[in-house]
PDB file of C-alpha atoms in Angstrom:
ATOM      1  CA  UNK A 119      54.329 -16.913  25.201  1.00 50.00           C
ATOM      2  CA  UNK A 120      55.229 -13.476  23.797  1.00 48.00           C
ATOM      3  CA  UNK A 121      54.699 -14.978  20.339  1.00 43.00           C
ATOM      4  CA  UNK A 122      51.193 -16.039  21.129  1.00 48.00           C
ATOM      5  CA  UNK A 123      50.149 -12.424  22.450  1.00 46.00           C
ATOM      6  CA  UNK A 124      51.439 -10.916  19.450  1.00 41.00           C
ATOM      7  CA  UNK A 125      49.777 -13.431  17.049  1.00 39.00           C
ATOM      8  CA  UNK A 126      46.427 -12.817  18.951  1.00 44.00           C
ATOM      9  CA  UNK A 127      46.953  -8.972  19.115  1.00 40.00           C
ATOM     10  CA  UNK A 128      47.561  -8.927  15.206  1.00 40.00           C
ATOM     11  CA  UNK A 129      44.364 -11.178  14.471  1.00 41.00           C
ATOM     12  CA  UNK A 130      42.396  -8.605  16.376  1.00 37.00           C
ATOM     13  CA  UNK A 131      43.772  -5.835  14.450  1.00 41.00           C
ATOM     14  CA  UNK A 132      43.080  -7.760  11.049  1.00 36.00           C
ATOM     15  CA  UNK A 133      39.579  -8.274  12.134  1.00 37.00           C
ATOM     16  CA  UNK A 134      39.018  -4.642  13.007  1.00 39.00           C
ATOM     17  CA  UNK A 135      40.711  -3.283   9.708  1.00 37.00           C
ATOM     18  CA  UNK A 136      38.494  -5.742   7.703  1.00 35.00           C
ATOM     19  CA  UNK A 137      35.301  -4.570   9.659  1.00 38.00           C
ATOM     20  CA  UNK A 138      36.130  -1.037   9.045  1.00 36.00           C
ATOM     21  CA  UNK A 139      36.795  -1.619   5.337  1.00 38.00           C
ATOM     22  CA  UNK A 140      33.542  -3.406   4.966  1.00 37.00           C
ATOM     23  CA  UNK A 141      31.295  -0.918   6.790  1.00 38.00           C
ATOM     24  CA  UNK A 142      32.901   2.038   4.687  1.00 41.00           C
ATOM     25  CA  UNK A 143      32.587   0.096   1.464  1.00 44.00           C
ATOM     26  CA  UNK A 144      28.936  -0.567   2.279  1.00 39.00           C
ATOM     27  CA  UNK A 145      28.406   2.971   3.048  1.00 41.00           C
ATOM     28  CA  UNK A 146      29.784   4.120  -0.341  1.00 40.00           C
ATOM     29  CA  UNK A 147      27.722   1.563  -2.009  1.00 39.00           C
ATOM     30  CA  UNK A 148      24.564   3.130  -0.461  1.00 39.00           C
ATOM     31  CA  UNK A 149      25.800   6.683  -1.193  1.00 39.00           C
ATOM     32  CA  UNK A 150      26.641   6.120  -4.620  1.00 35.00           C
ATOM     33  CA  UNK A 151      22.830   5.757  -5.586  1.00 38.00           C
ATOM     34  CA  UNK A 152      22.141   8.705  -3.083  1.00 41.00           C
ATOM     35  CA  UNK A 153      20.627   6.134  -0.749  1.00 35.00           C
ATOM     36  CA  UNK A 154      21.827   5.531   2.839  1.00 41.00           C
ATOM     37  CA  UNK A 155      21.597   2.081   4.447  1.00 35.00           C
ATOM     38  CA  UNK A 156      18.740   3.342   6.764  1.00 42.00           C
ATOM     39  CA  UNK A 157      16.731   4.618   3.894  1.00 43.00           C
ATOM     40  CA  UNK A 158      17.177   1.353   1.996  1.00 37.00           C
ATOM     41  CA  UNK A 159      15.328  -0.244   4.938  1.00 48.00           C
ATOM     42  CA  UNK A 160      12.456   2.330   4.919  1.00 85.00           C
ATOM     43  CA  UNK A 161       9.532   0.758   3.121  1.00 91.00           C
ATOM     44  CA  UNK A 162       7.664   3.840   2.770  1.00 93.00           C
ATOM     45  CA  UNK A 163      10.417   5.657   1.137  1.00 92.00           C
ATOM     46  CA  UNK A 164      10.673   2.825  -1.313  1.00 93.00           C
ATOM     47  CA  UNK A 165       7.187   2.293  -1.934  1.00 96.00           C
ATOM     48  CA  UNK A 166       5.042   5.205  -1.682  1.00 95.00           C
ATOM     49  CA  UNK A 167       5.416   6.590  -4.950  1.00 96.00           C
ATOM     50  CA  UNK A 168       4.348   3.253  -6.716  1.00 97.00           C
ATOM     51  CA  UNK A 169       1.573   2.931  -4.426  1.00 97.00           C
ATOM     52  CA  UNK A 170       0.014   6.276  -5.223  1.00 97.00           C
ATOM     53  CA  UNK A 171       0.598   5.939  -9.008  1.00 97.00           C
ATOM     54  CA  UNK A 172      -1.321   2.262  -8.922  1.00 98.00           C
ATOM     55  CA  UNK A 173      -4.091   3.733  -6.583  1.00 97.00           C
ATOM     56  CA  UNK A 174      -4.683   6.565  -8.944  1.00 97.00           C
ATOM     57  CA  UNK A 175      -4.465   4.433 -12.013  1.00 97.00           C
ATOM     58  CA  UNK A 176      -7.365   2.228 -10.064  1.00 96.00           C
ATOM     59  CA  UNK A 177      -9.311   5.455  -9.634  1.00 95.00           C
ATOM     60  CA  UNK A 178      -8.952   6.519 -13.378  1.00 95.00           C
ATOM     61  CA  UNK A 179     -10.156   3.294 -14.500  1.00 95.00           C
ATOM     62  CA  UNK A 180     -13.165   3.274 -12.183  1.00 92.00           C
ATOM     63  CA  UNK A 181     -13.951   6.795 -13.305  1.00 92.00           C
ATOM     64  CA  UNK A 182     -13.645   5.684 -16.813  1.00 92.00           C
ATOM     65  CA  UNK A 183     -15.645   2.770 -16.325  1.00 92.00           C
ATOM     66  CA  UNK A 184     -13.052   0.397 -17.372  1.00 95.00           C
ATOM     67  CA  UNK A 185     -13.733  -2.387 -15.053  1.00 95.00           C
ATOM     68  CA  UNK A 186     -11.470  -4.690 -16.555  1.00 96.00           C
ATOM     69  CA  UNK A 187      -8.528  -2.790 -15.711  1.00 97.00           C
ATOM     70  CA  UNK A 188     -10.168  -1.613 -12.455  1.00 96.00           C
ATOM     71  CA  UNK A 189     -10.445  -5.443 -11.445  1.00 97.00           C
ATOM     72  CA  UNK A 190      -6.578  -5.950 -11.743  1.00 97.00           C
ATOM     73  CA  UNK A 191      -6.321  -3.449  -8.665  1.00 97.00           C
ATOM     74  CA  UNK A 192      -8.757  -5.368  -6.733  1.00 96.00           C
ATOM     75  CA  UNK A 193      -7.338  -7.542  -3.947  1.00 96.00           C
ATOM     76  CA  UNK A 194      -7.542 -11.073  -5.596  1.00 95.00           C
ATOM     77  CA  UNK A 195      -9.200 -12.667  -2.581  1.00 94.00           C
ATOM     78  CA  UNK A 196     -12.288 -10.294  -3.133  1.00 94.00           C
ATOM     79  CA  UNK A 197     -12.307 -11.463  -6.763  1.00 95.00           C
ATOM     80  CA  UNK A 198     -12.474 -15.166  -5.245  1.00 94.00           C
ATOM     81  CA  UNK A 199     -15.497 -14.433  -3.093  1.00 93.00           C
ATOM     82  CA  UNK A 200     -17.278 -13.601  -6.215  1.00 94.00           C
ATOM     83  CA  UNK A 201     -16.278 -17.013  -7.792  1.00 95.00           C
ATOM     84  CA  UNK A 202     -14.512 -15.430 -10.982  1.00 96.00           C
ATOM     85  CA  UNK A 203     -13.248 -12.128 -12.375  1.00 96.00           C
ATOM     86  CA  UNK A 204     -16.152 -11.963 -14.749  1.00 96.00           C
ATOM     87  CA  UNK A 205     -18.840 -12.289 -11.901  1.00 96.00           C
ATOM     88  CA  UNK A 206     -16.935  -9.675 -10.008  1.00 96.00           C
ATOM     89  CA  UNK A 207     -17.041  -7.103 -12.847  1.00 96.00           C
ATOM     90  CA  UNK A 208     -20.534  -7.823 -13.676  1.00 95.00           C
ATOM     91  CA  UNK A 209     -21.320  -6.990  -9.958  1.00 93.00           C
ATOM     92  CA  UNK A 210     -19.349  -3.680 -10.129  1.00 92.00           C
ATOM     93  CA  UNK A 211     -21.202  -2.683 -13.396  1.00 91.00           C
ATOM     94  CA  UNK A 212     -24.532  -3.343 -11.756  1.00 90.00           C
ATOM     95  CA  UNK A 213     -23.607  -1.381  -8.733  1.00 85.00           C
ATOM     96  CA  UNK A 214     -22.256   1.532 -11.025  1.00 84.00           C
ATOM     97  CA  UNK A 215     -25.450   1.544 -13.231  1.00 84.00           C
ATOM     98  CA  UNK A 216     -27.989   1.537 -10.181  1.00 74.00           C
ATOM     99  CA  UNK A 217     -29.445   5.009 -10.079  1.00 59.00           C
ATOM    100  CA  UNK A 218     -29.560   4.931  -6.392  1.00 61.00           C
ATOM    101  CA  UNK A 219     -26.033   4.607  -5.858  1.00 59.00           C
ATOM    102  CA  UNK A 220     -24.071   7.800  -5.863  1.00 63.00           C
ATOM    103  CA  UNK A 221     -21.065   7.960  -8.367  1.00 71.00           C
ATOM    104  CA  UNK A 222     -17.910   9.808  -7.905  1.00 74.00           C
ATOM    105  CA  UNK A 223     -16.789  12.537 -10.347  1.00 83.00           C
ATOM    106  CA  UNK A 224     -13.574  12.786  -9.119  1.00 91.00           C
ATOM    107  CA  UNK A 225     -11.126  10.956  -6.743  1.00 93.00           C
ATOM    108  CA  UNK A 226      -7.984  11.975  -5.092  1.00 96.00           C
ATOM    109  CA  UNK A 227      -5.286   9.905  -3.474  1.00 97.00           C
ATOM    110  CA  UNK A 228      -3.724  10.610  -0.259  1.00 96.00           C
ATOM    111  CA  UNK A 229      -0.352   9.668   1.380  1.00 95.00           C
ATOM    112  CA  UNK A 230       0.142   5.912   2.315  1.00 95.00           C
ATOM    113  CA  UNK A 231       0.387   5.254   6.249  1.00 94.00           C
ATOM    114  CA  UNK A 232       3.157   3.355   7.677  1.00 93.00           C
ATOM    115  CA  UNK A 233       3.961   0.104   5.639  1.00 95.00           C
ATOM    116  CA  UNK A 234       3.784  -3.080   7.626  1.00 94.00           C
ATOM    117  CA  UNK A 235       5.349  -6.275   6.662  1.00 94.00           C
ATOM    118  CA  UNK A 236       3.510  -9.331   7.712  1.00 92.00           C
ATOM    119  CA  UNK A 237       6.094 -11.650   6.292  1.00 90.00           C
ATOM    120  CA  UNK A 238       3.830 -12.671   3.534  1.00 93.00           C
ATOM    121  CA  UNK A 239       2.463  -9.416   2.476  1.00 96.00           C
ATOM    122  CA  UNK A 240       3.293  -5.494   2.465  1.00 96.00           C
ATOM    123  CA  UNK A 241       0.274  -3.838   3.990  1.00 96.00           C
ATOM    124  CA  UNK A 242      -0.786  -0.229   4.510  1.00 96.00           C
ATOM    125  CA  UNK A 243      -3.629   2.288   4.148  1.00 96.00           C
ATOM    126  CA  UNK A 244      -4.193   5.268   1.903  1.00 96.00           C
ATOM    127  CA  UNK A 245      -6.938   7.707   2.085  1.00 95.00           C
ATOM    128  CA  UNK A 246      -8.981   8.470  -0.900  1.00 95.00           C
ATOM    129  CA  UNK A 247     -11.246  11.579  -1.303  1.00 94.00           C
ATOM    130  CA  UNK A 248     -14.288  11.184  -3.537  1.00 92.00           C
ATOM    131  CA  UNK A 249     -16.324  14.153  -4.926  1.00 92.00           C
ATOM    132  CA  UNK A 250     -19.775  13.136  -5.767  1.00 88.00           C
ATOM    133  CA  UNK A 251     -22.308  15.455  -7.708  1.00 88.00           C
ATOM    134  CA  UNK A 252     -25.666  15.822  -6.167  1.00 87.00           C
ATOM    135  CA  UNK A 253     -28.668  18.329  -6.578  1.00 88.00           C
ATOM    136  CA  UNK A 254     -27.455  21.934  -5.945  1.00 90.00           C
ATOM    137  CA  UNK A 255     -23.791  20.965  -5.334  1.00 90.00           C
ATOM    138  CA  UNK A 256     -21.600  18.108  -4.543  1.00 90.00           C
ATOM    139  CA  UNK A 257     -20.567  15.709  -1.480  1.00 91.00           C
ATOM    140  CA  UNK A 258     -17.059  15.141  -0.358  1.00 93.00           C
ATOM    141  CA  UNK A 259     -16.480  11.761   1.239  1.00 91.00           C
ATOM    142  CA  UNK A 260     -12.964  10.704   2.541  1.00 92.00           C
ATOM    143  CA  UNK A 261     -12.709   6.958   2.929  1.00 91.00           C
ATOM    144  CA  UNK A 262      -9.764   4.484   3.550  1.00 94.00           C
ATOM    145  CA  UNK A 263      -8.243   2.087   1.166  1.00 96.00           C
ATOM    146  CA  UNK A 264      -6.414  -1.040   2.637  1.00 96.00           C
ATOM    147  CA  UNK A 265      -3.380  -1.630   0.330  1.00 97.00           C
ATOM    148  CA  UNK A 266      -1.679  -4.742   0.075  1.00 97.00           C
ATOM    149  CA  UNK A 267       1.212  -6.438  -2.019  1.00 97.00           C
ATOM    150  CA  UNK A 268       2.120 -10.041  -2.062  1.00 96.00           C
ATOM    151  CA  UNK A 269       5.196  -9.656  -4.735  1.00 96.00           C
ATOM    152  CA  UNK A 270       7.253  -7.338  -2.558  1.00 94.00           C
ATOM    153  CA  UNK A 271       5.889  -4.105  -3.608  1.00 96.00           C
ATOM    154  CA  UNK A 272       5.717  -4.456  -7.357  1.00 96.00           C
ATOM    155  CA  UNK A 273       1.920  -4.668  -7.658  1.00 97.00           C
ATOM    156  CA  UNK A 274      -0.517  -3.398  -5.269  1.00 98.00           C
ATOM    157  CA  UNK A 275      -4.129  -4.332  -4.699  1.00 98.00           C
ATOM    158  CA  UNK A 276      -6.611  -2.404  -2.702  1.00 97.00           C
ATOM    159  CA  UNK A 277      -9.768  -3.010  -0.445  1.00 95.00           C
ATOM    160  CA  UNK A 278     -12.184  -0.211   0.074  1.00 91.00           C
ATOM    161  CA  UNK A 279     -12.569  -0.012   4.057  1.00 89.00           C
ATOM    162  CA  UNK A 280     -14.785   3.012   4.114  1.00 71.00           C
ATOM    163  CA  UNK A 281     -18.065   1.414   5.091  1.00 63.00           C
ATOM    164  CA  UNK A 282     -17.625   1.964   8.631  1.00 63.00           C
ATOM    165  CA  UNK A 283     -17.185  -0.322  11.634  1.00 66.00           C
ATOM    166  CA  UNK A 284     -19.438  -3.213  10.594  1.00 65.00           C
ATOM    167  CA  UNK A 285     -17.652  -3.525   7.060  1.00 75.00           C
ATOM    168  CA  UNK A 286     -14.339  -3.478   8.962  1.00 79.00           C
ATOM    169  CA  UNK A 287     -15.134  -6.219  11.223  1.00 84.00           C
ATOM    170  CA  UNK A 288     -16.414  -8.313   8.255  1.00 87.00           C
ATOM    171  CA  UNK A 289     -13.089  -7.428   6.346  1.00 89.00           C
ATOM    172  CA  UNK A 290     -10.823  -8.639   9.300  1.00 89.00           C
ATOM    173  CA  UNK A 291     -13.125 -11.681   9.655  1.00 90.00           C
ATOM    174  CA  UNK A 292     -13.027 -12.769   6.268  1.00 91.00           C
ATOM    175  CA  UNK A 293      -9.315 -11.855   5.638  1.00 93.00           C
ATOM    176  CA  UNK A 294      -7.261 -12.772   9.069  1.00 93.00           C
ATOM    177  CA  UNK A 295      -4.339 -12.117   7.244  1.00 94.00           C
ATOM    178  CA  UNK A 296      -5.040  -8.401   7.501  1.00 95.00           C
ATOM    179  CA  UNK A 297      -2.633  -6.547  10.153  1.00 94.00           C
ATOM    180  CA  UNK A 298      -4.271  -5.336  13.347  1.00 91.00           C
ATOM    181  CA  UNK A 299      -1.689  -2.382  13.096  1.00 92.00           C
ATOM    182  CA  UNK A 300      -3.094  -1.143   9.975  1.00 93.00           C
ATOM    183  CA  UNK A 301      -4.331   2.553  10.396  1.00 89.00           C
ATOM    184  CA  UNK A 302      -7.906   2.956   9.649  1.00 90.00           C
ATOM    185  CA  UNK A 303      -9.538   6.179  10.959  1.00 88.00           C
ATOM    186  CA  UNK A 304     -13.143   6.057  11.665  1.00 86.00           C
ATOM    187  CA  UNK A 305     -15.568   6.655   8.785  1.00 82.00           C
ATOM    188  CA  UNK A 306     -16.521  10.457   8.513  1.00 84.00           C
ATOM    189  CA  UNK A 307     -19.978  11.782   7.199  1.00 89.00           C
ATOM    190  CA  UNK A 308     -19.845  13.206   3.859  1.00 90.00           C
ATOM    191  CA  UNK A 309     -19.623  17.045   3.632  1.00 93.00           C
ATOM    192  CA  UNK A 310     -21.992  18.872   1.359  1.00 92.00           C
ATOM    193  CA  UNK A 311     -20.586  22.051  -0.774  1.00 93.00           C
ATOM    194  CA  UNK A 312     -22.930  24.097  -2.726  1.00 91.00           C
ATOM    195  CA  UNK A 313     -22.202  24.837  -6.131  1.00 83.00           C
TER     196      UNK A 313
END
């Protein structure tokens, strides 16, 4: 009887020692890279830099009218709506060449909001500020980009959600995969600045 108690006590001690060793080993592994276990699970700390980099590359491609490259950052489901990448690029070129559509001279990218893991995609939003030259000065317009990745954060795609509530409703109808938890501020009116 005493032997059974001693054996049970020994097993408990061994399990505790193994548990402590395993936990401390994991902490050392995490700290070796300067990253704690909590931080490794923080999606924003992991992906914010790459999201901003890719958003800035997309903006640069747009400003330089490199629509082939610009299309690589467009959410693939949007391109599908146009029938092909070529048709999508042709439509973007047409919009940019339209004299009544104001074009930006500068695009600045803000910080991503909280990243949501939907299971199939990582999703977040990111603000973009556009400067649009007009007679006597320029307009500053802030809009929101819905930002998505279907390959665990390697590549990010963008949807401009800055067209107001009507556009937003259409986006959520056309793309039911979009999380309702995405942070999309109301569309603000552009602000005019004199030169």
